[in-house]
mmCIF file of C-alpha atoms in Angstrom:
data_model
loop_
_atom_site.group_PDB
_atom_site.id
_atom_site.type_symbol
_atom_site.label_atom_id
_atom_site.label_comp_id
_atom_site.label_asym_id
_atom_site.label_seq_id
_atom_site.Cartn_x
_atom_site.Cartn_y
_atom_site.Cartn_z
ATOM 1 C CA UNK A 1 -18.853 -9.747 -30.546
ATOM 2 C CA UNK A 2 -16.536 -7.803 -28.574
ATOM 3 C CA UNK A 3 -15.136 -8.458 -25.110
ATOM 4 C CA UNK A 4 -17.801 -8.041 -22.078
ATOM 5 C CA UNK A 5 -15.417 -7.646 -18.688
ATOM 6 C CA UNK A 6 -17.601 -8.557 -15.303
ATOM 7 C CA UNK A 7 -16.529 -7.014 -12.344
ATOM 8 C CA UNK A 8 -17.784 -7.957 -8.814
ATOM 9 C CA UNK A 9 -16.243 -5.393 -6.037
ATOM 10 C CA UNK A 10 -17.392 -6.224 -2.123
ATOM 11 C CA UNK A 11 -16.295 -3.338 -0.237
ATOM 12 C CA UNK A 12 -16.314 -3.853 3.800
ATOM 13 C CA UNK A 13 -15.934 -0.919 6.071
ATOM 14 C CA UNK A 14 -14.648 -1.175 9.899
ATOM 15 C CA UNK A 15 -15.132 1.488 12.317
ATOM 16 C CA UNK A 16 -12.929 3.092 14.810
ATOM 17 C CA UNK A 17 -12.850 6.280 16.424
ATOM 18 C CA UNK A 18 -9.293 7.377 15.549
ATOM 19 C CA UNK A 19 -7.532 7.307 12.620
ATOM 20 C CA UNK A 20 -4.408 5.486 12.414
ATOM 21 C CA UNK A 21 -1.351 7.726 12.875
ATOM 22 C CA UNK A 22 1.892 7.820 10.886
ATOM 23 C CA UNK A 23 3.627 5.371 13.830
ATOM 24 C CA UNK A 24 0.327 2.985 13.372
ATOM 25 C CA UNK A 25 0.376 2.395 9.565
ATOM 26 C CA UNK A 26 4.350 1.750 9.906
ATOM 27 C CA UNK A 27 3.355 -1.034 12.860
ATOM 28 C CA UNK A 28 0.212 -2.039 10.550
ATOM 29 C CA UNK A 29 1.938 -2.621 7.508
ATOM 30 C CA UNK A 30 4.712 -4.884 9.339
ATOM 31 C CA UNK A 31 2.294 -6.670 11.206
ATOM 32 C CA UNK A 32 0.820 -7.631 8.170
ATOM 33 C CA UNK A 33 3.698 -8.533 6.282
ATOM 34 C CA UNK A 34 4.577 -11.070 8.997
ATOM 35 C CA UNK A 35 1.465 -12.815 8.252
ATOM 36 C CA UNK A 36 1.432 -12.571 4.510
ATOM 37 C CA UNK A 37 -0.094 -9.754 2.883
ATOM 38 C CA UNK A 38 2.303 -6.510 1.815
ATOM 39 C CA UNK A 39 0.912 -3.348 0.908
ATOM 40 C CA UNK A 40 2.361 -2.037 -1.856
ATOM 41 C CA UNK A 41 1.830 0.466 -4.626
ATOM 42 C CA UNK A 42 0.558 -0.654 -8.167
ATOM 43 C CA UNK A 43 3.927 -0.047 -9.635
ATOM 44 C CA UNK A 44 6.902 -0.272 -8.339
ATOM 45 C CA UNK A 45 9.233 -2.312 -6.109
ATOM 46 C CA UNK A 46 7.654 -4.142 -3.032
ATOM 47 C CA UNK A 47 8.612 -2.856 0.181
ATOM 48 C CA UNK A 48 9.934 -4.725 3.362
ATOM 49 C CA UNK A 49 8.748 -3.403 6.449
ATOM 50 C CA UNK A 50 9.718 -3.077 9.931
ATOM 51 C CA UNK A 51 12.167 -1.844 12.429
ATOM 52 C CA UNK A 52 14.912 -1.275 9.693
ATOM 53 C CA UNK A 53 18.330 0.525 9.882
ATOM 54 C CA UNK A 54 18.618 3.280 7.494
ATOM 55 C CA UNK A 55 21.413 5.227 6.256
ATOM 56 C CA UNK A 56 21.618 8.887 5.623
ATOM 57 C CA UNK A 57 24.140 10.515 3.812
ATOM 58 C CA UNK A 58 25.107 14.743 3.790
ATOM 59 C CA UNK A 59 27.034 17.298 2.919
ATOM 60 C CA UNK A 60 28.808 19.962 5.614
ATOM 61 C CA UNK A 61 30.399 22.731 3.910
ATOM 62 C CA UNK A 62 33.130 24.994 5.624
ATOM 63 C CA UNK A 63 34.484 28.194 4.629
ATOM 64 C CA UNK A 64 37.857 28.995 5.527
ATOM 65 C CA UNK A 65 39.741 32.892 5.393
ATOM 66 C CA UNK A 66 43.622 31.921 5.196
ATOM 67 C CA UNK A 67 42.840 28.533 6.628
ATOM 68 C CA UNK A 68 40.769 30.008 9.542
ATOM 69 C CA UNK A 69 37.316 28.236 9.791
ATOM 70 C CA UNK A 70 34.442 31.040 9.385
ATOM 71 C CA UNK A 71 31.415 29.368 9.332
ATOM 72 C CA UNK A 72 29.820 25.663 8.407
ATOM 73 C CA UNK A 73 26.348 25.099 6.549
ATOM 74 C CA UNK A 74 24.522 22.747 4.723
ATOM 75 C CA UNK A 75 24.101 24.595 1.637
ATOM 76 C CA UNK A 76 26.470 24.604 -0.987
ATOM 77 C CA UNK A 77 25.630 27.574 -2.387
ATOM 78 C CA UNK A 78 25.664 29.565 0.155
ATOM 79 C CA UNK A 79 29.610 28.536 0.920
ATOM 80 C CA UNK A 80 30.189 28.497 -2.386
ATOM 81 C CA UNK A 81 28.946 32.179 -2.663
ATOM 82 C CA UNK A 82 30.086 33.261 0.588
ATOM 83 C CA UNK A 83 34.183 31.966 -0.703
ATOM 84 C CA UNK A 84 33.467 34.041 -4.275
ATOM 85 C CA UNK A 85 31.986 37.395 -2.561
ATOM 86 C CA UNK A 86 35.591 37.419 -0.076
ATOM 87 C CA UNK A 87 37.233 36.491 -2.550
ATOM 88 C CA UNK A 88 36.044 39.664 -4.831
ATOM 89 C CA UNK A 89 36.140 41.790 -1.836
ATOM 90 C CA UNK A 90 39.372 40.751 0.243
ATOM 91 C CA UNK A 91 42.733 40.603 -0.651
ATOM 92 C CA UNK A 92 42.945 36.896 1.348
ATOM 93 C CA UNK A 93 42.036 33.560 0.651
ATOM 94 C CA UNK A 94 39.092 32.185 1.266
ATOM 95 C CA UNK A 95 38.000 28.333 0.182
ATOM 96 C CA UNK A 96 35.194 25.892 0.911
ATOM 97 C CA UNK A 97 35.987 22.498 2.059
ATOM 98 C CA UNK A 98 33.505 19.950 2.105
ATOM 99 C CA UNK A 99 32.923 16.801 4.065
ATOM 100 C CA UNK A 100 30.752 14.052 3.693
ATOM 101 C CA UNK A 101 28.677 13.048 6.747
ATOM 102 C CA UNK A 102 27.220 9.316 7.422
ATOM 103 C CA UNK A 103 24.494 8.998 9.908
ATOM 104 C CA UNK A 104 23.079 5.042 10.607
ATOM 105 C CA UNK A 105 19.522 5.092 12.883
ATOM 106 C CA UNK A 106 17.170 2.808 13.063
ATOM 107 C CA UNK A 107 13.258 3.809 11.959
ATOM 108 C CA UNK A 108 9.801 2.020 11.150
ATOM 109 C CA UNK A 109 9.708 1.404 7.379
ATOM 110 C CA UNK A 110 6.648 3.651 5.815
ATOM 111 C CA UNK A 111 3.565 2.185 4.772
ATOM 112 C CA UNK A 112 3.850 2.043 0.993
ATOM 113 C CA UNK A 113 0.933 1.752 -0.983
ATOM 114 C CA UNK A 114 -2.968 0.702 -0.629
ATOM 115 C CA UNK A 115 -2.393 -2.690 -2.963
ATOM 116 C CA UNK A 116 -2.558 -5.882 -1.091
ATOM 117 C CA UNK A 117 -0.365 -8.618 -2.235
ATOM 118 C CA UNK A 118 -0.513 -12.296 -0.969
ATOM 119 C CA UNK A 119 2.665 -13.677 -0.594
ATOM 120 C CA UNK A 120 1.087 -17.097 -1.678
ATOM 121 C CA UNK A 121 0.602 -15.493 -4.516
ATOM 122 C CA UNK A 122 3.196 -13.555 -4.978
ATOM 123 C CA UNK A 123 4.122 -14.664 -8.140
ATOM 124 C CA UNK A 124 0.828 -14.045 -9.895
ATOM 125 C CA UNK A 125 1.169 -10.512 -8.880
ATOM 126 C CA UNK A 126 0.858 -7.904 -11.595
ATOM 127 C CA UNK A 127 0.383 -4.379 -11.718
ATOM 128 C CA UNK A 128 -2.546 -4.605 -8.312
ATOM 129 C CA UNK A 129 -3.786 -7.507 -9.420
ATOM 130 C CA UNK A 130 -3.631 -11.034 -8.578
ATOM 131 C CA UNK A 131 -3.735 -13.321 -12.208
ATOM 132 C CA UNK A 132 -5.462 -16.616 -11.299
ATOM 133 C CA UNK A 133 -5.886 -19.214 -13.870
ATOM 134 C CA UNK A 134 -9.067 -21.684 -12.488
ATOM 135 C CA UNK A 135 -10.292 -24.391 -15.280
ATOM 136 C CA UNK A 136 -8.795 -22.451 -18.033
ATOM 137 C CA UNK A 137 -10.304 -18.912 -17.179
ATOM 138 C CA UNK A 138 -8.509 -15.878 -16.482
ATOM 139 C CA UNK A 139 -9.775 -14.473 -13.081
ATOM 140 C CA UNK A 140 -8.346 -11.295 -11.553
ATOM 141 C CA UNK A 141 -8.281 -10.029 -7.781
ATOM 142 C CA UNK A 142 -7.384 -6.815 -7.006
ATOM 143 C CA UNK A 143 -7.593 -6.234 -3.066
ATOM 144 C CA UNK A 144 -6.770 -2.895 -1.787
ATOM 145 C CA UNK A 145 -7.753 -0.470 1.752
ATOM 146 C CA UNK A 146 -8.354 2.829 2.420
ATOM 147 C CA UNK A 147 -7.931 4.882 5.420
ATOM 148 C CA UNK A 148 -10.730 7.263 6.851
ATOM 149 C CA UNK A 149 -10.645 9.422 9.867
ATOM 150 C CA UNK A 150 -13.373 7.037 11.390
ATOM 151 C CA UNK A 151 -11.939 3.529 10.135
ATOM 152 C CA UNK A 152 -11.077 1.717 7.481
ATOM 153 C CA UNK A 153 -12.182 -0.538 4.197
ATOM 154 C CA UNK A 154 -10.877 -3.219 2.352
ATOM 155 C CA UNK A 155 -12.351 -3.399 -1.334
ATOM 156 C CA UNK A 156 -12.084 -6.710 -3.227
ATOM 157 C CA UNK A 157 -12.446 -6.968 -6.812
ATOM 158 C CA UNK A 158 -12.789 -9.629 -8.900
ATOM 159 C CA UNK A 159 -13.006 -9.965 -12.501
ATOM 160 C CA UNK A 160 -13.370 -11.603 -15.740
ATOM 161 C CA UNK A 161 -13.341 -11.204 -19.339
ATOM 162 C CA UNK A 162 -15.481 -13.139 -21.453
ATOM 163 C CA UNK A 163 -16.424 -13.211 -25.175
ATOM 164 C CA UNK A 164 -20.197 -13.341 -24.807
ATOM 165 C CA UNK A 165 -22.707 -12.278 -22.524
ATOM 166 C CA UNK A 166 -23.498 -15.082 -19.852
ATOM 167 C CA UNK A 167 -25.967 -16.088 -17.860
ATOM 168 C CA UNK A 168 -26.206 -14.802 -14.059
ATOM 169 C CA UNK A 169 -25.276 -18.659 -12.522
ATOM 170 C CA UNK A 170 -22.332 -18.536 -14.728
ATOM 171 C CA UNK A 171 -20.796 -15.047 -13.592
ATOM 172 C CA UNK A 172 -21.542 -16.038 -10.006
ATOM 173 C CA UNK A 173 -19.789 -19.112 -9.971
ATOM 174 C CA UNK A 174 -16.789 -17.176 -11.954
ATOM 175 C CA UNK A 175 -16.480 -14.317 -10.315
ATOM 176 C CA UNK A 176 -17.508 -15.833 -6.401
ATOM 177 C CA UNK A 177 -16.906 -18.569 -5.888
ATOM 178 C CA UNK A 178 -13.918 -20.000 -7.879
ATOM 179 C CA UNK A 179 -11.764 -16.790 -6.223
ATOM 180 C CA UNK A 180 -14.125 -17.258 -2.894
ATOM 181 C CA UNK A 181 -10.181 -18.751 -0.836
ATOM 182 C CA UNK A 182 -8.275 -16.678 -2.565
ATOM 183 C CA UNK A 183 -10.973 -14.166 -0.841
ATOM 184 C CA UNK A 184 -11.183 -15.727 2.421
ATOM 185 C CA UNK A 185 -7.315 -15.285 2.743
ATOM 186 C CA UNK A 186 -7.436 -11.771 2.055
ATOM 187 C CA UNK A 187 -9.995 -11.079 4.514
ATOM 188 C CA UNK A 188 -8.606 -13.539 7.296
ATOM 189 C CA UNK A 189 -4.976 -12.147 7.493
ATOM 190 C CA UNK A 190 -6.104 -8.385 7.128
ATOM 191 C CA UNK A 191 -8.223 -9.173 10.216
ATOM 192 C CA UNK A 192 -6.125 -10.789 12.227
ATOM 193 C CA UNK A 193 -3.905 -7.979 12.028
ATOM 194 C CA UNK A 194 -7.094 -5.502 12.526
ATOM 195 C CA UNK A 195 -8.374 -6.772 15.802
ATOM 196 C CA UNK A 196 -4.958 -6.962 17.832
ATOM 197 C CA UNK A 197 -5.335 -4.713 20.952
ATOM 198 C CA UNK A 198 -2.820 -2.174 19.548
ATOM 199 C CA UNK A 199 -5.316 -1.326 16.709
ATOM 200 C CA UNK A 200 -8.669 -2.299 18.323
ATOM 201 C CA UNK A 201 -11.027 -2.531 15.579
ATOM 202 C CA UNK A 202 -13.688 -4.562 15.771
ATOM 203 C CA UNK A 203 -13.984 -7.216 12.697
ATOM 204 C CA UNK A 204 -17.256 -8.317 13.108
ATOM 205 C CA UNK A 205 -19.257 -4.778 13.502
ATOM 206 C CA UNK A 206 -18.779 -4.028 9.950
ATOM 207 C CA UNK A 207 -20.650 -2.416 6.855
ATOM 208 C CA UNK A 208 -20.471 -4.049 3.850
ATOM 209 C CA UNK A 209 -21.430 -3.073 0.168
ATOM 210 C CA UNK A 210 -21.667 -5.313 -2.421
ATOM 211 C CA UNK A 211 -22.040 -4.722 -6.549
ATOM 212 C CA UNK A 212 -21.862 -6.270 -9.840
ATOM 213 C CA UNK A 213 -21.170 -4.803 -13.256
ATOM 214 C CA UNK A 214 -20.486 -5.232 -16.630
ATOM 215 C CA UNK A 215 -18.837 -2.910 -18.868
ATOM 216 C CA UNK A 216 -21.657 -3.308 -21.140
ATOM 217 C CA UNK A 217 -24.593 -3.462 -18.486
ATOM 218 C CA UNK A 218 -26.218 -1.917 -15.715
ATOM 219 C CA UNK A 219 -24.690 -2.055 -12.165
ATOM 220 C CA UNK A 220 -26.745 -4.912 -9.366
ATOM 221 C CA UNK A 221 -26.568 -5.268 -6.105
ATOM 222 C CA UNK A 222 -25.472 -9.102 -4.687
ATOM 223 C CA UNK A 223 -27.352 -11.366 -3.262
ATOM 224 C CA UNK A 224 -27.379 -11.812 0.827
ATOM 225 C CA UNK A 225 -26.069 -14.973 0.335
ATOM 226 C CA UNK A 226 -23.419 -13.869 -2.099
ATOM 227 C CA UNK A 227 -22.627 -11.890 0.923
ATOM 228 C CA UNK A 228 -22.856 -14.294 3.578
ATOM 229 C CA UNK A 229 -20.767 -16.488 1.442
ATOM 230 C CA UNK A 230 -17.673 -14.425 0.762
ATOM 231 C CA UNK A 231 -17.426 -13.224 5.232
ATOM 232 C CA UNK A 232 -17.797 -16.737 5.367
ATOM 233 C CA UNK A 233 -14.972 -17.355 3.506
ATOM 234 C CA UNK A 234 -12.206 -16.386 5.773
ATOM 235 C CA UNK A 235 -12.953 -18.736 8.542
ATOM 236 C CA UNK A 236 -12.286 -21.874 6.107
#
């Protein structure tokens, strides 16, 4: 028989009237980070945020008629093509002379990314997905958030490939609770980081949706206490 994969995703949505703003995320992201969770893309390098010095570098070009400045710009080609045309034309010398200009300024460090990534788990990171290895199974969480113009959601998934169908006890205790701290943590940092003043959501006013599939099988909705069990989860 071939592979079945079972897949539980709890999605929970917080509400706000205002969408975060490019200044926000920046602060959001960091704020997080400091408490161990980085968002991140799938792929990719992972990003340190924060209040970082960056460093610019540019081009000034200057055209010069017998060694006489004319004009400065930031295109090359338009010096460049400026220096041929007076050239053609003129029975003088024009040139371009270019210098290279260094500007250091410090900005907030873009948020990067919807994947979260535990820093206690850091190493188990792969491609959006945490790789957890509990009594010899292969479990993966992949924890990410999305942004709306009303609030916000962080969708956990968990899953787990098996070689046979199994029984419903079985894929609850796989896919629930043996990732249930690994779910807690998730949940607790992100809303710490949620409910500080400067953001103001509220993290206990919240929507939640709950599913489980197999790639073989019809989609069902969890339990309450499935439910109940993973909010509970981040106050352990």
């Amino acid at each position: 028989m071939s592979n079945i994969e079972y897949e539980r995703t709890i999605e929970i949505n917080y509400k706000h009237n205002d969408e975060m703003n490019k200044d926000q995320k920046s602060r959001f992201a960091h704020e997080l980070q400091k408490r161990g969770i980085t968002l991140r893309s799938r792929y990719g390098t992972k990003p340190v945020y924060g209040f970082n010095e960056v460093t610019k570098e540019s081009s000034e070009y200057e055209v010069l008629l017998n060694g006489e400045p004319i004009f400065t710009t930031t295109k090359n080609y338009v010096a460049y093509e400026a220096r041929d045309r007076m050239n053609d034309v003129s029975q003088q010398t024009a040139e371009v002379e270019r210098t290279e200009i260094v500007k250091t300024r410090k900005e907030w460090r873009k948020m990067e990314g919807n994947f979260i990534e535990l820093e206690s788990l850091e190493d188990d990171y792969i491609s959006g997905k945490h790789s957890l290895n509990i009594d010899g199974e292969s479990i993966y969480v992949e924890a990410s958030i999305y942004q709306f113009y009303n609030g916000m959601q962080l969708e956990i998934k968990t899953s787990w490939r098996t070689d046979r169908i199994q029984r419903e006890d079985v894929i609850k205790e796989t896919l629930v609770e043996a990732p249930l701290a690994v779910v807690g943590d998730i949940q607790r940092i992100f809303e710490s980081v949620l409910k500080l003043k400067k953001f103001g959501y509220d993290v206990n006013d919240v929507d939640i949706d709950c599913n489980f599939k197999a790639m073989t099988a019809n989609e069902s909705k969890c339990s309450p206490d499935i439910i109940k069990m993973t909010r509970e989860a981040r106050n352990s």
